[in-house]
mmCIF file of C-alpha atoms and ligand atoms in Angstrom:
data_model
loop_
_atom_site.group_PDB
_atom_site.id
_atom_site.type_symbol
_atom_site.label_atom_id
_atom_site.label_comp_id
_atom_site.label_asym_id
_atom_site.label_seq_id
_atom_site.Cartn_x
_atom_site.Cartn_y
_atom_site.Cartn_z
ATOM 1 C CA UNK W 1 84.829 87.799 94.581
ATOM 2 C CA UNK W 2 86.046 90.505 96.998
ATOM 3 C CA UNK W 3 86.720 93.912 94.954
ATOM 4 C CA UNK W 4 87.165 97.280 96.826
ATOM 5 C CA UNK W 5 83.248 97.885 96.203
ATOM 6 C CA UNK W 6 81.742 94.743 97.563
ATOM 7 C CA UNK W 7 82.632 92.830 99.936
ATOM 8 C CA UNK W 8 81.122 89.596 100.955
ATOM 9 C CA UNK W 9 80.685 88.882 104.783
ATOM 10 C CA UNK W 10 82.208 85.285 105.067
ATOM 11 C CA UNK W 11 85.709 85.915 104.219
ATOM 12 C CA UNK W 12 88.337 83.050 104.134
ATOM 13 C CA UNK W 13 91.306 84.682 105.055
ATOM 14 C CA UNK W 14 93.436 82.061 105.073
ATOM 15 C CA UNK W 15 92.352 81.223 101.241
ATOM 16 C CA UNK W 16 92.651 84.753 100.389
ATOM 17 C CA UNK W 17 95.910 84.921 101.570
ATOM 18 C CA UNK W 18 97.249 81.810 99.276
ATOM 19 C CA UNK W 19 95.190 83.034 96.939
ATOM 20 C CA UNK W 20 96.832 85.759 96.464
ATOM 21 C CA UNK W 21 100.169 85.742 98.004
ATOM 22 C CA UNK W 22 99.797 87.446 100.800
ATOM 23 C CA UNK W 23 102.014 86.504 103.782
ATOM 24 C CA UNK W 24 101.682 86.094 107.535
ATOM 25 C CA UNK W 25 102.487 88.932 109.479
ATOM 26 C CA UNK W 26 103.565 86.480 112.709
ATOM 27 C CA UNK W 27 106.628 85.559 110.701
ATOM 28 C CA UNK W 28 108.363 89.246 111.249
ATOM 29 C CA UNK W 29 106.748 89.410 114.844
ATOM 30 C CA UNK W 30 109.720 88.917 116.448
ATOM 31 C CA UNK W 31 112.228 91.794 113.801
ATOM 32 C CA UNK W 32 109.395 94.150 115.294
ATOM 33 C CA UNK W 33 110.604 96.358 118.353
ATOM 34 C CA UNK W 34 107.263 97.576 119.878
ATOM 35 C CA UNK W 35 104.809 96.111 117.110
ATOM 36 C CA UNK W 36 101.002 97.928 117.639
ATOM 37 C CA UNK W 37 98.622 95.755 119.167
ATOM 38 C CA UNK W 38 96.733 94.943 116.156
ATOM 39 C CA UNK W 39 100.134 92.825 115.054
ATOM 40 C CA UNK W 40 100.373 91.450 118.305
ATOM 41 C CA UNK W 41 96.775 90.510 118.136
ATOM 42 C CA UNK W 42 96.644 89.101 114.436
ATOM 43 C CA UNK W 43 94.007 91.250 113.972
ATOM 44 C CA UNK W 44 96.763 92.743 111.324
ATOM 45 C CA UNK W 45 97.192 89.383 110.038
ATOM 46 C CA UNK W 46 99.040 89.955 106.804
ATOM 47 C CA UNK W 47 101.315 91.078 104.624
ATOM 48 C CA UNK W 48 103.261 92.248 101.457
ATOM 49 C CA UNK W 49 107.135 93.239 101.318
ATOM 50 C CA UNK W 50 106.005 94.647 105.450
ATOM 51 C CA UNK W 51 109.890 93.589 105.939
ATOM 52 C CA UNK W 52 111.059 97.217 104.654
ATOM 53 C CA UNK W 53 108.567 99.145 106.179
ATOM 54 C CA UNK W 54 110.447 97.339 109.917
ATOM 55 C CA UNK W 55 113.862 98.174 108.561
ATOM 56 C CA UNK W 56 113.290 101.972 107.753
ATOM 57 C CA UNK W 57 111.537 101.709 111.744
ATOM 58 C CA UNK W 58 114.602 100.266 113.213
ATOM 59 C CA UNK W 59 116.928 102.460 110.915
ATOM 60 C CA UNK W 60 114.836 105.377 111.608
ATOM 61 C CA UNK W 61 115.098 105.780 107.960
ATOM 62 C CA UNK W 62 112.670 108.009 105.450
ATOM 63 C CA UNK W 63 109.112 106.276 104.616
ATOM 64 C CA UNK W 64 106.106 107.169 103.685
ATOM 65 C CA UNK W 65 102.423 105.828 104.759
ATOM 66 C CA UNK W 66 99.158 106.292 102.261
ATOM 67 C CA UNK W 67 95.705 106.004 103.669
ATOM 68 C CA UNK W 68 92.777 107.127 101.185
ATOM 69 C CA UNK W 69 89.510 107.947 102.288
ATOM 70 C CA UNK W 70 86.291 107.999 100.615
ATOM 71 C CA UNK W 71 83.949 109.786 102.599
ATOM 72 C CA UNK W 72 80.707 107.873 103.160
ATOM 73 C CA UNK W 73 78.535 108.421 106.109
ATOM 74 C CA UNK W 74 79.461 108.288 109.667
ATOM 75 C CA UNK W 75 83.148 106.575 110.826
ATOM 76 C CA UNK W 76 82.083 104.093 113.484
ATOM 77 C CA UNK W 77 84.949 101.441 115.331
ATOM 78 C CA UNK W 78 85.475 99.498 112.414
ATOM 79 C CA UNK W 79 87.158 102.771 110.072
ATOM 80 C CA UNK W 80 89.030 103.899 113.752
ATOM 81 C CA UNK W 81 91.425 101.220 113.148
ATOM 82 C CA UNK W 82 92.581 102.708 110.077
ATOM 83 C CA UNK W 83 93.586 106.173 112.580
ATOM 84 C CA UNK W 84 95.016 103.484 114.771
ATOM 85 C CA UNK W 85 97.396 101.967 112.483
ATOM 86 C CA UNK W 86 98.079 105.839 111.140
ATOM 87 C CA UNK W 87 99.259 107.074 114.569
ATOM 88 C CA UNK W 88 101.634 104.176 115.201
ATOM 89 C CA UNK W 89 103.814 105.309 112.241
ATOM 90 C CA UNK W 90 103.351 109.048 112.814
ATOM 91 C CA UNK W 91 105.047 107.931 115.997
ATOM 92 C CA UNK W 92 107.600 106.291 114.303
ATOM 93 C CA UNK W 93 108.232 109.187 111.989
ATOM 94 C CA UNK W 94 106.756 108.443 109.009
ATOM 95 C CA UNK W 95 105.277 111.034 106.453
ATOM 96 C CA UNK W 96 101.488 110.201 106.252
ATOM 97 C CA UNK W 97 99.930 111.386 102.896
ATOM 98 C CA UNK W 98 96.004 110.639 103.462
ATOM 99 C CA UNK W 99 94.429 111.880 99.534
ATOM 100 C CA UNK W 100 90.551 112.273 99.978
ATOM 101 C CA UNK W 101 89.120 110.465 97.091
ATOM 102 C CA UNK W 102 86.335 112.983 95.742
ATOM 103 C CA UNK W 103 86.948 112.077 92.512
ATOM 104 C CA UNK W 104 86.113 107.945 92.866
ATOM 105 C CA UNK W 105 83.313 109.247 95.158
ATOM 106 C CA UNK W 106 82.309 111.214 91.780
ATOM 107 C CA UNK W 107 82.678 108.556 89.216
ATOM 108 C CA UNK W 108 81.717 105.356 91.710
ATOM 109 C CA UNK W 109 78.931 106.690 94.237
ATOM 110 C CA UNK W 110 77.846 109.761 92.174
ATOM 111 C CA UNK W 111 78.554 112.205 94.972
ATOM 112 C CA UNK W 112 79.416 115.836 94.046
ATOM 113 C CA UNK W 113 82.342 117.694 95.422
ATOM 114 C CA UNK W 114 81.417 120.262 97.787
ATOM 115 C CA UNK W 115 79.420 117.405 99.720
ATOM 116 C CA UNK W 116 82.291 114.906 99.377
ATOM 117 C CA UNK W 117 84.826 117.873 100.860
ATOM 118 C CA UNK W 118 82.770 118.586 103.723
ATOM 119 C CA UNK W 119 81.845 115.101 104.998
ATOM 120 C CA UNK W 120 85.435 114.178 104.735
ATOM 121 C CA UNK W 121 86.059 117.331 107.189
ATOM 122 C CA UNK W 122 83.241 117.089 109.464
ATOM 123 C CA UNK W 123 83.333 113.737 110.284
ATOM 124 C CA UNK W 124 86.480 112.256 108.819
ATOM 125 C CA UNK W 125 89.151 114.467 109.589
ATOM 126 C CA UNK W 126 87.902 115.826 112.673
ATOM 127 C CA UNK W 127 87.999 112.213 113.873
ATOM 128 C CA UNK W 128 91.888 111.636 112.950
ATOM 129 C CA UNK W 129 92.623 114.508 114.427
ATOM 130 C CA UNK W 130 90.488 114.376 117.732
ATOM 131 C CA UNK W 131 91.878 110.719 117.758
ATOM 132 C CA UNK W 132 95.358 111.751 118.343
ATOM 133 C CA UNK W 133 97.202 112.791 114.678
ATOM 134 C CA UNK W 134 99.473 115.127 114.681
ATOM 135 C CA UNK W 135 97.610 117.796 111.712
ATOM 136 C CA UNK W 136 101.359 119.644 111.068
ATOM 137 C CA UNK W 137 102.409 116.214 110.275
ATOM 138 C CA UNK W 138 100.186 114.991 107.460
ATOM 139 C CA UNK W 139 99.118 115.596 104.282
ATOM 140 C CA UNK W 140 95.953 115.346 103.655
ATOM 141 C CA UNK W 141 94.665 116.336 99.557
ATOM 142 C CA UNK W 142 91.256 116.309 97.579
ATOM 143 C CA UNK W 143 92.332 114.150 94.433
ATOM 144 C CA UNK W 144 90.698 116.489 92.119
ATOM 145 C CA UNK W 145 93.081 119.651 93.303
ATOM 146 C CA UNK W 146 96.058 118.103 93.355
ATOM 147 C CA UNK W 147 97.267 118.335 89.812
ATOM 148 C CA UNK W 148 100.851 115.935 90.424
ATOM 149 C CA UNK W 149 98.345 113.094 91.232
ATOM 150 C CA UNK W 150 95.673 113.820 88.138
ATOM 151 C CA UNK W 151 99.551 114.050 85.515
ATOM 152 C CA UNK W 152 100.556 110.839 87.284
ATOM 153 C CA UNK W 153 97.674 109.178 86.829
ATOM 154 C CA UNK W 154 97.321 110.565 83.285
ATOM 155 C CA UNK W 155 100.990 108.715 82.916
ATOM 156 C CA UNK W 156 100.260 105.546 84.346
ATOM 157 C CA UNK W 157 97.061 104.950 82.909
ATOM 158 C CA UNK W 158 99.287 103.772 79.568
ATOM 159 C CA UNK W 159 100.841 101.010 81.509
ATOM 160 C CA UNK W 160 97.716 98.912 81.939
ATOM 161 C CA UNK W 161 95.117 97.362 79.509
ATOM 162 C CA UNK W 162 91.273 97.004 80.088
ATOM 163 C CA UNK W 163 91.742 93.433 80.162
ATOM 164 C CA UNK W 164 93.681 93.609 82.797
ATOM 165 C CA UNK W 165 91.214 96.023 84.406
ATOM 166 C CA UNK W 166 87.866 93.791 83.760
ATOM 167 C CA UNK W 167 89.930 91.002 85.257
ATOM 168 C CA UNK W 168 91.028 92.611 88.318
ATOM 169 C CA UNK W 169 87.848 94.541 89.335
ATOM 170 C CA UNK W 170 85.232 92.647 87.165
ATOM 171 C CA UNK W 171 84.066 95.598 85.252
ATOM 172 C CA UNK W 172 80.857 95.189 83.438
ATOM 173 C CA UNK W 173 79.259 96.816 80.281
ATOM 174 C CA UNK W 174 77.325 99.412 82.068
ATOM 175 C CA UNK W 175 80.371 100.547 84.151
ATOM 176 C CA UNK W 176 81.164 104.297 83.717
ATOM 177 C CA UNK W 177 84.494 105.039 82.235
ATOM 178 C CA UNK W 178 85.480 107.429 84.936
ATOM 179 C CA UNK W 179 84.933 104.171 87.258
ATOM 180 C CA UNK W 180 87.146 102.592 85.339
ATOM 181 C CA UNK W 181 89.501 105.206 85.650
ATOM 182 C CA UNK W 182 89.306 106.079 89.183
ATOM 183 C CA UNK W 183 92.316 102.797 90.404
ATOM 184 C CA UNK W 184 94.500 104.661 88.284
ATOM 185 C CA UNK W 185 94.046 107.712 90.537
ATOM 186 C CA UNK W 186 94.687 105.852 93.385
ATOM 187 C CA UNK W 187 97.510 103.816 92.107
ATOM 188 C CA UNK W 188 98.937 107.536 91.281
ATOM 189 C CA UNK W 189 97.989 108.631 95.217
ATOM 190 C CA UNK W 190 99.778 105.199 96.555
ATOM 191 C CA UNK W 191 103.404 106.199 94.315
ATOM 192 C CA UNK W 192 103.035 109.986 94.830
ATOM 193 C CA UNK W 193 105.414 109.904 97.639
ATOM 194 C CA UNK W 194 107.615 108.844 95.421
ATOM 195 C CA UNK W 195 107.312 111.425 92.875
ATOM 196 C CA UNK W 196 110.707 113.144 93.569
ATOM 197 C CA UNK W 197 112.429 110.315 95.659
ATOM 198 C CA UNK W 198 112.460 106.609 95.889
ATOM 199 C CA UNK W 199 111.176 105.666 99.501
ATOM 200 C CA UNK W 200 109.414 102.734 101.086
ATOM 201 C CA UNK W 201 105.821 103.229 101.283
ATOM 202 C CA UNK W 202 103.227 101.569 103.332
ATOM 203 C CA UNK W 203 99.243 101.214 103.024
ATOM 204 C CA UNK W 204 97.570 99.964 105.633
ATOM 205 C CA UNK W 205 93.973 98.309 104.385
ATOM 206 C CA UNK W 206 91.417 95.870 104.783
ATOM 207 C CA UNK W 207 91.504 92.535 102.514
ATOM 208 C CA UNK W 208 88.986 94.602 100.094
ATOM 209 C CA UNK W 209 91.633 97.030 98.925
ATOM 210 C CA UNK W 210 94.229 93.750 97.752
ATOM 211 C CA UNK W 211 92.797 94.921 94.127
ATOM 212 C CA UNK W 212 94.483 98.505 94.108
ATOM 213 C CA UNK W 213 97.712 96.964 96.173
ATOM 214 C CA UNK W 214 98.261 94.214 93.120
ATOM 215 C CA UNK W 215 98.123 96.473 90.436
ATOM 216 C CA UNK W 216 99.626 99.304 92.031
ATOM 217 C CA UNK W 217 102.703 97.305 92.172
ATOM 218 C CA UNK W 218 102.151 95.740 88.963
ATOM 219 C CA UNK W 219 102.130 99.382 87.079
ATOM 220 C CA UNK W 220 105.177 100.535 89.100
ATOM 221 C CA UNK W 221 107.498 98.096 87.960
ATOM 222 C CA UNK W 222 106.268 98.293 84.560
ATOM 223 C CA UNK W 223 106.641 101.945 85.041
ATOM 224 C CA UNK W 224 110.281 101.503 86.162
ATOM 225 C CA UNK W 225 110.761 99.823 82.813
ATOM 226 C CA UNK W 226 110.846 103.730 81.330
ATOM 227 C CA UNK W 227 113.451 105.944 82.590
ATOM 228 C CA UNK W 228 110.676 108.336 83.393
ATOM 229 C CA UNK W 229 109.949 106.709 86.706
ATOM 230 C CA UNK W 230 112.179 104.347 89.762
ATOM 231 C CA UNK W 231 109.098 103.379 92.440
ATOM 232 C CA UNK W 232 109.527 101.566 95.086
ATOM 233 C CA UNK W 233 106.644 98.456 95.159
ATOM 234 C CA UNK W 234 104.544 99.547 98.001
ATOM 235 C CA UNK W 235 104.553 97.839 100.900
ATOM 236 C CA UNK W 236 101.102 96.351 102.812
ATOM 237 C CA UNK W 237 99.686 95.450 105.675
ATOM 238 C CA UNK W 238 95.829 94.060 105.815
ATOM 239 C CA UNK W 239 93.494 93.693 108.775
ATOM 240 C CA UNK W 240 90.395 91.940 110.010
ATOM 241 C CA UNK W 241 86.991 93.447 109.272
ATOM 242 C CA UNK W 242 85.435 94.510 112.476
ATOM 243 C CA UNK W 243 82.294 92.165 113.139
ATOM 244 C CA UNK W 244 78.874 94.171 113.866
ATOM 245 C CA UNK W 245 76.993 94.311 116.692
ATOM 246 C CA UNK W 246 74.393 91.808 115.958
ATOM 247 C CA UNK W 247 77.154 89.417 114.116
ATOM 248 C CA UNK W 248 77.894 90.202 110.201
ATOM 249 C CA UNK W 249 80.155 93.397 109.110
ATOM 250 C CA UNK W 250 80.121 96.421 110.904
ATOM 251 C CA UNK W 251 77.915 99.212 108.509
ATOM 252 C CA UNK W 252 77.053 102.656 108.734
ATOM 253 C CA UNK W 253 74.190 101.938 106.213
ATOM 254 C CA UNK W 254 73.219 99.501 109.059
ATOM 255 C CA UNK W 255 73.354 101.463 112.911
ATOM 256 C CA UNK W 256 72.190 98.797 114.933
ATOM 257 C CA UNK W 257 75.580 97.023 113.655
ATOM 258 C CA UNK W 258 78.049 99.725 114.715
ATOM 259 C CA UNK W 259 79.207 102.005 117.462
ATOM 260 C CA UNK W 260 79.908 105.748 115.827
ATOM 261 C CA UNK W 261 82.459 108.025 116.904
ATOM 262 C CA UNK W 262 79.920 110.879 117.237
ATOM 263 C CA UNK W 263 77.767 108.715 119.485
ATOM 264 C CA UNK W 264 77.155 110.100 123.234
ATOM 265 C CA UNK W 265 76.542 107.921 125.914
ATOM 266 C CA UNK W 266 72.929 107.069 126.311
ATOM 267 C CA UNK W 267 70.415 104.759 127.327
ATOM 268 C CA UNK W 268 70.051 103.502 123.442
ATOM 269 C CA UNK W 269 73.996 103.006 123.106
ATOM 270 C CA UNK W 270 73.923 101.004 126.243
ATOM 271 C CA UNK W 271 70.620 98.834 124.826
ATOM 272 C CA UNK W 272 73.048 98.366 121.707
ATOM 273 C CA UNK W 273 75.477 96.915 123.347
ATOM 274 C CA UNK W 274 73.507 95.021 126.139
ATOM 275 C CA UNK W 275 71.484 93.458 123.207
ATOM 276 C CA UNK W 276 74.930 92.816 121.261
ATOM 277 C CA UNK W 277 75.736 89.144 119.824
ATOM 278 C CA UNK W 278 78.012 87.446 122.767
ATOM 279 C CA UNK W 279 79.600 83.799 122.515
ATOM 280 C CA UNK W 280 77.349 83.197 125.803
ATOM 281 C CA UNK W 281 75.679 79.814 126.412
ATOM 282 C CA UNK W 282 72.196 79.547 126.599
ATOM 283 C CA UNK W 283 71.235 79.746 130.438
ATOM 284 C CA UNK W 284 73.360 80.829 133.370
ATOM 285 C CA UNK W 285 73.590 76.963 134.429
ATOM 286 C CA UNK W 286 75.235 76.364 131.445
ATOM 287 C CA UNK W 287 78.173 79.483 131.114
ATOM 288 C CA UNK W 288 78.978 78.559 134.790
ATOM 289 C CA UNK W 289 79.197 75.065 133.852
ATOM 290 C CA UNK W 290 80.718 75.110 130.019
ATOM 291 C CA UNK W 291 82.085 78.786 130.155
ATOM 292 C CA UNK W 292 81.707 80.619 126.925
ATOM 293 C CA UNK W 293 83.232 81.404 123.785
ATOM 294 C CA UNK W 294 84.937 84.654 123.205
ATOM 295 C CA UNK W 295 86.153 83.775 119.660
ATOM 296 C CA UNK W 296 82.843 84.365 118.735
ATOM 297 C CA UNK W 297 81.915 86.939 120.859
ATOM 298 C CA UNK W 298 81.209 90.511 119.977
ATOM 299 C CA UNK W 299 81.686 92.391 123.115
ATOM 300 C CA UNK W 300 85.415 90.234 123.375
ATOM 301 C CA UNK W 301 86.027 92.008 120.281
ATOM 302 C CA UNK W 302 85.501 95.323 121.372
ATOM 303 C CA UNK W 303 87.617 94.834 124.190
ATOM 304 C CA UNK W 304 90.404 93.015 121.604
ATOM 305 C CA UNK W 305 90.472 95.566 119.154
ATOM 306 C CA UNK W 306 89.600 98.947 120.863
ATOM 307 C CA UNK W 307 89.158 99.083 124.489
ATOM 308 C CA UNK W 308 92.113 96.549 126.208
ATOM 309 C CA UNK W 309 95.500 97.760 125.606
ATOM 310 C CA UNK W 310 96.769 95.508 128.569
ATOM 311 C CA UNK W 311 97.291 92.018 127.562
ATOM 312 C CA UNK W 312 97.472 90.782 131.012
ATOM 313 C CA UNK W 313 93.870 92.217 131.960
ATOM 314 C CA UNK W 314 92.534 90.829 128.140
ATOM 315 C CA UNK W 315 93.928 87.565 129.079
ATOM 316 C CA UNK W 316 92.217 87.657 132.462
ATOM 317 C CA UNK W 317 88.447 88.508 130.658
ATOM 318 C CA UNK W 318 89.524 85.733 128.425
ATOM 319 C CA UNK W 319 90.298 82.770 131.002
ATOM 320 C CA UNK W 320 87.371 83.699 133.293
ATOM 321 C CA UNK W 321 84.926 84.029 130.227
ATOM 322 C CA UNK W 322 86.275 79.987 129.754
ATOM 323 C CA UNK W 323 85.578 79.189 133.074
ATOM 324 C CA UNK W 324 82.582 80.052 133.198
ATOM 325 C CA UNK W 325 83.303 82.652 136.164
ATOM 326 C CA UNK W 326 82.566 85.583 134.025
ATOM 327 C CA UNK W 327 78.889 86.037 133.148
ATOM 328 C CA UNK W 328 77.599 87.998 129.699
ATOM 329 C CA UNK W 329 75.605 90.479 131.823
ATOM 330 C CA UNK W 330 78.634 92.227 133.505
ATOM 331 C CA UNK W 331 80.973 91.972 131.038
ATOM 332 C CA UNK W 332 78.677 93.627 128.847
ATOM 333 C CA UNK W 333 78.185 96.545 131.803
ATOM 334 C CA UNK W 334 82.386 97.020 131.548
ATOM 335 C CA UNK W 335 82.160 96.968 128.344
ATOM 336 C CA UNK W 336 79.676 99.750 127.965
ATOM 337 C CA UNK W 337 80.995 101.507 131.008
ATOM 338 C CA UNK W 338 84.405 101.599 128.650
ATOM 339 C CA UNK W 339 83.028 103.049 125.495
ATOM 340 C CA UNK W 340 81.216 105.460 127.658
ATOM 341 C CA UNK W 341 84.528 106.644 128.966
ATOM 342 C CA UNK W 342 86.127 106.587 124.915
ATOM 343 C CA UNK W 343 83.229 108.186 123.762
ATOM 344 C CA UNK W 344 83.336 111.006 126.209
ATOM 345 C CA UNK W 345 86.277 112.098 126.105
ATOM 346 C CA UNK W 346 86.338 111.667 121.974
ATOM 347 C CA UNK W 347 83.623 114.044 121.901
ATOM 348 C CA UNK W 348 85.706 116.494 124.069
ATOM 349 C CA UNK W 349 88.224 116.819 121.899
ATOM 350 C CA UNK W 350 86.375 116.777 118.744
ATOM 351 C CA UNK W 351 84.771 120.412 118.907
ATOM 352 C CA UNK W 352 88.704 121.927 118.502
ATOM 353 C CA UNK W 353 89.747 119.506 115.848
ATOM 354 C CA UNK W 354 86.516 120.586 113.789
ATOM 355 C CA UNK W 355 87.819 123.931 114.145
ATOM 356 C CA UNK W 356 91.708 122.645 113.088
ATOM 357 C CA UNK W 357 89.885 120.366 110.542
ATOM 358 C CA UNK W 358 88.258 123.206 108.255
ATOM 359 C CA UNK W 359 91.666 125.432 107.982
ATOM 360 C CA UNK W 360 93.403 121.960 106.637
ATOM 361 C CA UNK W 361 91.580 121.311 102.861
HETATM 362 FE FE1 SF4 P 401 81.597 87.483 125.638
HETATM 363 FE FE2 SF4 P 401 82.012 88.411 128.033
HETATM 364 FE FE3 SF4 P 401 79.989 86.709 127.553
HETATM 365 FE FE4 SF4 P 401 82.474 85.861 127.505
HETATM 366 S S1 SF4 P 401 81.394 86.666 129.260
HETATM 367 S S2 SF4 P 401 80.913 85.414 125.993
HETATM 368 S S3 SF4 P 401 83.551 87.620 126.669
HETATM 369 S S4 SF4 P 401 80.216 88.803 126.767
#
């Protein structure tokens, strides 16, 4: 079962997608003028109503983008590629709403509010904004102070059963009702855009968060059935999970699986990576002979998802790791000597956006 609180590590995408209805991203490839890498890639590799998210693009019409965050621990590659995604459509205009969910954090992880508030500035925004987002452009809200989203959610809340709720998130007996409650308050964040004015809205995710996107658009049409409200279904877009170091998901509960933002360059980081799970054949003899297998290589991913915007210089690692002329060693060495360079200059341009960070909640 994959619900936004667990998620197991061998996902079938493919079957999720039937499963669900969720639908290839490659098909509107081509309707996309500059799509982000991540498309390109398929590491975005699918989809719900994405089709009006390209028109307002092209039409350089009004939309909206929603990206909830619930603060917990230190942001390492795998949450970057939600800041990614983010920046792509503040370049294309769009109004990014990003609620910090103190209240779930509350009800689900049992984390008070002050600690909540500061984590999600310390580390989390000061990370969007060192990353590149614009902080004029975005609007960034603690769920429990923003009283539009708490009325909405009060409102919605009537349009679904708990039924409905035990079947889509598998609620048990011991499961607090403010747990219960929490979707609702982010089913209110995804259509608060659209409080005052129907628009398109997007929310980038990970297959995890399918749950909130299904019922999401499941209470706004049944919302729509009142004349009180006239949403807009959100639109979707879900990505791959990054994999971890040492193979398996990428964790902050776990650090020899992940590469933080706030990491320096050090002798450690580089062991990390040097001791990192590579699609590398057993002896030299054997790479030069066989080559080896990026698919299931770690350090390929890095370069895939985070370090290689070039697709002629990827495609060169790629065909030379397959002939067996690239060895694991050195391409390990670039790969390190790349994050070094990230990580650097990330950690430059962090100490201002803390500063920018603690004037913005
Ligand atoms: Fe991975 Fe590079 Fe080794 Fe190929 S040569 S398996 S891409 S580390």
């Amino acid at each position: 079962m994959i619900t936004p609180w667990e998620v197991s590590e061998d996902i079938d995408y493919k079957k999720t997608m039937e499963q669900f209805g969720i639908k290839s991203i490659k098909e509107l490839l081509d309707d996309i003028e500059n799509p982000h890498h991540f498309m390109r890639r398929g590491i975005i590799f699918g989809h719900r109503d994405f089709g009006r998210i390209i028109n307002s693009i092209n039409e350089n019409k009004k939309f909206a983008v929603v990206s909830g965050m619930m603060p917990s621990g230190k942001m390492h590659f795998g949450h970057k590629m939600i800041i990614d995604q983010l920046l792509y459509y503040q370049k294309h205009n769009a109004e990014i709403y990003i609620p910090i969910a103190d209240l779930e954090a509350y009800w689900a992880r049992g984390m008070d509010f002050e600690t909540t508030k500061n984590l999600a500035i310390e580390e989390y925004i000061t990370n969007y904004i060192a990353l590149g987002l614009n902080p004029d452009k975005i609007n960034i809200y603690l769920q429990s102070k923003n009283e539009s989203v708490k009325d909405l959610a009060m409102k919605l809340s009537k349009r679904v059963n708990f039924s409905e709720m035990k079947g889509i998130y598998g609620f048990g007996g011991e499961t607090n009702i403010g747990h219960i409650f929490a979707p609702i308050v982010q089913v209110a964040d995804i259509l608060y855009p659209q409080l005052n004015e129907k628009i398109p809205t997007i929310v980038p995710v990970g297959i995890d968060q399918d749950p909130h996107l299904r019922l999401t658009r499941d209470i706004a049409s049944r919302a729509n059935k009142t004349k009180e409200f006239n949403f807009m279904p959100p639109s979707s877009t879900y990505h791959r999970f990054m994999t971890g170091l040492s193979g398996g998901k990428m964790s902050s509960s776990k650090p020899e699986t992940a590469i933080f933002l706030s990491d320096t360059p050090s002798k450690s980081l580089k062991k990390k990576i040097m001791s990192s799970k590579t699609g590398g054949r057993e002896t030299l003899e054997e790479q030069k002979k066989l080559g080896g297998t990026p698919e299931n290589c770690v350090v390929y991913e890095l370069f895939v998802y985070h370090l290689i915007d070039d697709d002629k210089e990827l495609k060169e690692i790629y065909d030379s790791c397959k002939g067996g002329e690239l060895l694991c060693g050195s391409c390990k060495k670039n790969c390190y000597e790349k994050i070094k360079e990230f990580l650097t200059d990330l950690g430059e341009k962090r100490e201002c956006a803390k500063e920018i960070a603690m004037q913005i909640v």
